[in-house]
JSON list of C-alpha atoms in Angstrom, two decimals:
[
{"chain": "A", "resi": 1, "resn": "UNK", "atom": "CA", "xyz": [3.59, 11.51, 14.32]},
{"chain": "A", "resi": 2, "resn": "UNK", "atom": "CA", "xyz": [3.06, 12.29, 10.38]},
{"chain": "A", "resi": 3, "resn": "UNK", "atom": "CA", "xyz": [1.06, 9.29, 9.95]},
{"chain": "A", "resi": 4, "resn": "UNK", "atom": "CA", "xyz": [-1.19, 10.57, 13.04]},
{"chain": "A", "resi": 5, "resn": "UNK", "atom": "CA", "xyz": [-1.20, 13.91, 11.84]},
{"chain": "A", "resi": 6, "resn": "UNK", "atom": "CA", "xyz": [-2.42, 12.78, 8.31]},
{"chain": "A", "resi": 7, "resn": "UNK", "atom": "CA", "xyz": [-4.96, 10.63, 9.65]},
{"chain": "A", "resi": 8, "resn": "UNK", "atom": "CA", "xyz": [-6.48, 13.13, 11.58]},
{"chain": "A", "resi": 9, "resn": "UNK", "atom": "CA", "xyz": [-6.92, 15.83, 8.26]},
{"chain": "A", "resi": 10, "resn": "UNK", "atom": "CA", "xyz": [-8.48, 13.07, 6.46]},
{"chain": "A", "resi": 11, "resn": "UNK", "atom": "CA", "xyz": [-10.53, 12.76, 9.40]},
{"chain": "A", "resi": 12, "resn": "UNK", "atom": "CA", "xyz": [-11.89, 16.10, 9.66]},
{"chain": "A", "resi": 13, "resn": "UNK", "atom": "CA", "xyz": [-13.51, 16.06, 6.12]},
{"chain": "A", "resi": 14, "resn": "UNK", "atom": "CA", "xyz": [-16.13, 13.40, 5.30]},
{"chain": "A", "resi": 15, "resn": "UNK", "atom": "CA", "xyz": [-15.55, 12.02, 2.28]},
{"chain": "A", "resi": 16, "resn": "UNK", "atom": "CA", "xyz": [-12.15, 12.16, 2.16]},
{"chain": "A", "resi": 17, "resn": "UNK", "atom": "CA", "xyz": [-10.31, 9.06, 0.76]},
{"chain": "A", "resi": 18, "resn": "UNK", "atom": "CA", "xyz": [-7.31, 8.41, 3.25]},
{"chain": "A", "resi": 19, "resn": "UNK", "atom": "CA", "xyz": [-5.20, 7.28, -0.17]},
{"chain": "A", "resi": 20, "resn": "UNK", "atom": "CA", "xyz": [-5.01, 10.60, -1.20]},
{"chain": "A", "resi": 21, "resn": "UNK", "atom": "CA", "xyz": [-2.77, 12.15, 2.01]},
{"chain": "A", "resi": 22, "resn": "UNK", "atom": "CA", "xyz": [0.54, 12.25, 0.95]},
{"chain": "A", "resi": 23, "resn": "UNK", "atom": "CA", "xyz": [3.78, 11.66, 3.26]},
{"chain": "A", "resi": 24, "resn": "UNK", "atom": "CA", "xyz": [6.13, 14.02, 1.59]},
{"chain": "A", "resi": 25, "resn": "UNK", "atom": "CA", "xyz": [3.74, 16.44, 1.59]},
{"chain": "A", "resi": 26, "resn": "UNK", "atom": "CA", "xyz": [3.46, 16.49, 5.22]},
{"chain": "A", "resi": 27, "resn": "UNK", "atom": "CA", "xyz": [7.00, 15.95, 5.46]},
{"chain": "A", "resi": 28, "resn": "UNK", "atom": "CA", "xyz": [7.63, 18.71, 3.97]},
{"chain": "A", "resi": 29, "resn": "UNK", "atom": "CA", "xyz": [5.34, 20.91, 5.99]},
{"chain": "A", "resi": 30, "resn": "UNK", "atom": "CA", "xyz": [6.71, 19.31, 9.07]},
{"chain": "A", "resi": 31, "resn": "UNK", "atom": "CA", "xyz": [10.14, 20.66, 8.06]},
{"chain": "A", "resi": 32, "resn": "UNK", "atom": "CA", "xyz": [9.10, 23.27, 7.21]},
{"chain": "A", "resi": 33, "resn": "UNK", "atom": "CA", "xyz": [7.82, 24.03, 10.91]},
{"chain": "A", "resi": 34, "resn": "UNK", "atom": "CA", "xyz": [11.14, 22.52, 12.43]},
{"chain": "A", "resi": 35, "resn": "UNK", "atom": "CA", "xyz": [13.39, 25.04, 10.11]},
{"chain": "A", "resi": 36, "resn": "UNK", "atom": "CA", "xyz": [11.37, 27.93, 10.24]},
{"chain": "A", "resi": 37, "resn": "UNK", "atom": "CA", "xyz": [9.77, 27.20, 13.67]},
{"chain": "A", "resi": 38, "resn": "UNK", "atom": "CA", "xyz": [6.28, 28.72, 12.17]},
{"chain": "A", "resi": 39, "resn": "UNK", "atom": "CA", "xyz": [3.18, 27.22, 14.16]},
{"chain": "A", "resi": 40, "resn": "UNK", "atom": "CA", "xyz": [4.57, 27.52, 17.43]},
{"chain": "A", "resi": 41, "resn": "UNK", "atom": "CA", "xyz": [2.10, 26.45, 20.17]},
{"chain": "A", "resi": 42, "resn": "UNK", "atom": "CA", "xyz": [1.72, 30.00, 21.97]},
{"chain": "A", "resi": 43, "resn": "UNK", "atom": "CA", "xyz": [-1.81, 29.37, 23.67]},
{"chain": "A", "resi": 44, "resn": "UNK", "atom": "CA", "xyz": [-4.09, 26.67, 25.09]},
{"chain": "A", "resi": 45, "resn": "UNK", "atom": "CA", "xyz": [-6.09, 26.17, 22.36]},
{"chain": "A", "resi": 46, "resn": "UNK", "atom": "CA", "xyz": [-4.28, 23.00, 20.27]},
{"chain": "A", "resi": 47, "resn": "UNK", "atom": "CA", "xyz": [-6.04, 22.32, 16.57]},
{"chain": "A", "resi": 48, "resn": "UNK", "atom": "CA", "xyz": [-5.82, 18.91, 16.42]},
{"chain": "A", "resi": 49, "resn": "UNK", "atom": "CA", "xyz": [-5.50, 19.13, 11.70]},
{"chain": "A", "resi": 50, "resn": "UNK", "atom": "CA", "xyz": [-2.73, 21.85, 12.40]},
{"chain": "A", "resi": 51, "resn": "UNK", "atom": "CA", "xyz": [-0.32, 23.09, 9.59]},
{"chain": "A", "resi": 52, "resn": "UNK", "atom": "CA", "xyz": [0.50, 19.89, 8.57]},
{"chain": "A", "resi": 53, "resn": "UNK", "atom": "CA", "xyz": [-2.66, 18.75, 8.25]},
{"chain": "A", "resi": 54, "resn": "UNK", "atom": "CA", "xyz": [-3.71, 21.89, 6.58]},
{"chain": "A", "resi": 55, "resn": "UNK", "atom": "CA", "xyz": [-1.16, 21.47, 3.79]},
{"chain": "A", "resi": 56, "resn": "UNK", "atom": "CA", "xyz": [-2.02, 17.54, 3.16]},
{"chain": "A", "resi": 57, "resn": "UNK", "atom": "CA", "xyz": [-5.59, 18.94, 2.48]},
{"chain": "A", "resi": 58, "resn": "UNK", "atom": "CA", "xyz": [-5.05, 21.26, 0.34]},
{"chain": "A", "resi": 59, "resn": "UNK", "atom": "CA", "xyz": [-2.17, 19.53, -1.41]},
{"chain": "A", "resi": 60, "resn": "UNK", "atom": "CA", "xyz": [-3.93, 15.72, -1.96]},
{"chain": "A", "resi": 61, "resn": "UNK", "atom": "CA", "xyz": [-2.60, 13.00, -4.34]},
{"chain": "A", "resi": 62, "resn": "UNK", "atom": "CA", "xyz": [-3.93, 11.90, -7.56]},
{"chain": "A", "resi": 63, "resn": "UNK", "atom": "CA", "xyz": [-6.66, 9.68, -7.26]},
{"chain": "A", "resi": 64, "resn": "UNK", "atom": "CA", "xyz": [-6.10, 5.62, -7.71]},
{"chain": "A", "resi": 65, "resn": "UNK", "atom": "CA", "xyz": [-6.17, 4.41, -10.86]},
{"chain": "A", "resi": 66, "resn": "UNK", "atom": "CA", "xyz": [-9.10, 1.87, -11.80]},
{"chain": "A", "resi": 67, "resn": "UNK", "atom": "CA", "xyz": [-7.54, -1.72, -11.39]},
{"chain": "A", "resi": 68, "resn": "UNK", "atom": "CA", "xyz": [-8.30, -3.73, -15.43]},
{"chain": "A", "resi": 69, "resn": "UNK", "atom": "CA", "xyz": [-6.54, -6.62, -14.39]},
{"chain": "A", "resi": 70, "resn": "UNK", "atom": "CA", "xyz": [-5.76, -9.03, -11.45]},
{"chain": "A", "resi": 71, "resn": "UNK", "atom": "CA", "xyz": [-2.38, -8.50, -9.70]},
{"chain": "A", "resi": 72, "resn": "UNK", "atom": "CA", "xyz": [0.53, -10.54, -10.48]},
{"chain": "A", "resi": 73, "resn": "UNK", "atom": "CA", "xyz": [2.20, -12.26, -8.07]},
{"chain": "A", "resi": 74, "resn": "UNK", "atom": "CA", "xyz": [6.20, -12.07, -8.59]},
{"chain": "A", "resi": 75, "resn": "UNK", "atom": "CA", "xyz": [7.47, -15.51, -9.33]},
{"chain": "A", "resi": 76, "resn": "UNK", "atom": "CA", "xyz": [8.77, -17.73, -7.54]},
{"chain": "A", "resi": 77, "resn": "UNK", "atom": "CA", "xyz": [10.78, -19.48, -9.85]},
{"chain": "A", "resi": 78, "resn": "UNK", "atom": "CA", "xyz": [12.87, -18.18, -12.35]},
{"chain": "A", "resi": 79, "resn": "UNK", "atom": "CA", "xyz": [11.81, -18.41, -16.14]},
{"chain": "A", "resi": 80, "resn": "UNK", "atom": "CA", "xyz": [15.70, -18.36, -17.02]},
{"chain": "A", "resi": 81, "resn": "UNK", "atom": "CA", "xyz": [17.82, -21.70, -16.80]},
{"chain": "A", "resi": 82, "resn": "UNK", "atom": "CA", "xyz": [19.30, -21.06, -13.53]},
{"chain": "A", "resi": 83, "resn": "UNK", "atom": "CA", "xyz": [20.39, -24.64, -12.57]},
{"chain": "A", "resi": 84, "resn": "UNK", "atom": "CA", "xyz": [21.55, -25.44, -15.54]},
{"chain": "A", "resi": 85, "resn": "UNK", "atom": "CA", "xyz": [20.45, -27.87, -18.70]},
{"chain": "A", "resi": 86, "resn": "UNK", "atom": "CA", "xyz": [20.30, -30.98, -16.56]},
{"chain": "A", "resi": 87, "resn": "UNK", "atom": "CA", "xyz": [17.09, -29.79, -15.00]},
{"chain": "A", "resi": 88, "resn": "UNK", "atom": "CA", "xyz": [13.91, -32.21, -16.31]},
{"chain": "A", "resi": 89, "resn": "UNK", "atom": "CA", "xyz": [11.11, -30.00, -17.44]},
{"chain": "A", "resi": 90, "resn": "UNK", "atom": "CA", "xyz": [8.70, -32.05, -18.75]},
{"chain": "A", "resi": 91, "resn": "UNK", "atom": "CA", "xyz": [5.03, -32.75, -17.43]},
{"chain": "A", "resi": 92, "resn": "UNK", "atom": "CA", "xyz": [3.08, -35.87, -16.46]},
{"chain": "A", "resi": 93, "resn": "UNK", "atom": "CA", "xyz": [-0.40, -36.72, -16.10]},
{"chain": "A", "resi": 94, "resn": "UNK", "atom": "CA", "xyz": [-1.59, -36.86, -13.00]},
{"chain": "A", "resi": 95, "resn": "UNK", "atom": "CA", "xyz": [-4.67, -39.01, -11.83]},
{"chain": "A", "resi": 96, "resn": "UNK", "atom": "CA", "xyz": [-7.07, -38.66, -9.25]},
{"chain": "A", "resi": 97, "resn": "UNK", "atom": "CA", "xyz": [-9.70, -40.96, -7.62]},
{"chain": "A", "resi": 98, "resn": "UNK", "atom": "CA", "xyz": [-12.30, -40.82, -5.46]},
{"chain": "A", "resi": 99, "resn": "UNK", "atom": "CA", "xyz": [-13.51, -43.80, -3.26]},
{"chain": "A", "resi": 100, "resn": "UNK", "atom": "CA", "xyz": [-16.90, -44.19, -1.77]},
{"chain": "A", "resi": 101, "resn": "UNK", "atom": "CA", "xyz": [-17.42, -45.20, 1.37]},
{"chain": "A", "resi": 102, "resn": "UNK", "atom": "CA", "xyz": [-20.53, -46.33, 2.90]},
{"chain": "A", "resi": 103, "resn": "UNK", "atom": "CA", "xyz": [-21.69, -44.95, 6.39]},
{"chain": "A", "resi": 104, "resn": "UNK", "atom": "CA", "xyz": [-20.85, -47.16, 9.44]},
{"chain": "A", "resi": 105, "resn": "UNK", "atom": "CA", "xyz": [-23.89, -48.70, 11.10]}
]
């Protein structure tokens, strides 16, 4: 229900960048609501941002930071001697060919 009620208050204002809507922010609002029981539906008339959606608004997160380099991947193997000293590390060359073939008549 947060993440619905977050979508729809980035929703309501072009531009917005969905990134910026923070969860504890509207987690906070919601219990804030639940605790206080503030923003109790009294009429017909439902607004679909609400309080929550009002305070992830007007409270957004910083924006991303530029990416300068690629992401790393965690590794899969450990740098550290794990297995023990046994383990043989070194490298060979490896070859490749290519065969032609010609086209069957």
């Amino acid at each position: 229900m947060l993440r619905t009620a977050m979508t729809d208050a980035t929703d309501s204002v072009p531009g917005t960048d969905p990134d910026r809507a923070g969860f504890t922010t509207a987690l906070a609002a919601a219990r804030d609501q639940l605790v206080l029981a503030t923003g109790v539906v009294s009429g017909t008339d439902i607004d679909l941002i609400g309080t929550i959606g009002r305070h992830v608004l007007a409270h957004p997160l910083p924006a991303r930071r530029v990416r300068t380099e690629d992401r790393i991947v965690k590794r899969a193997i450990s740098k550290y001697n794990a297995r023990g000293p046994a383990i043989d590390r070194t490298t060979y060359k490896a070859t490749i060919s290519t065969n032609m073939l010609p086209a069957s008549p």
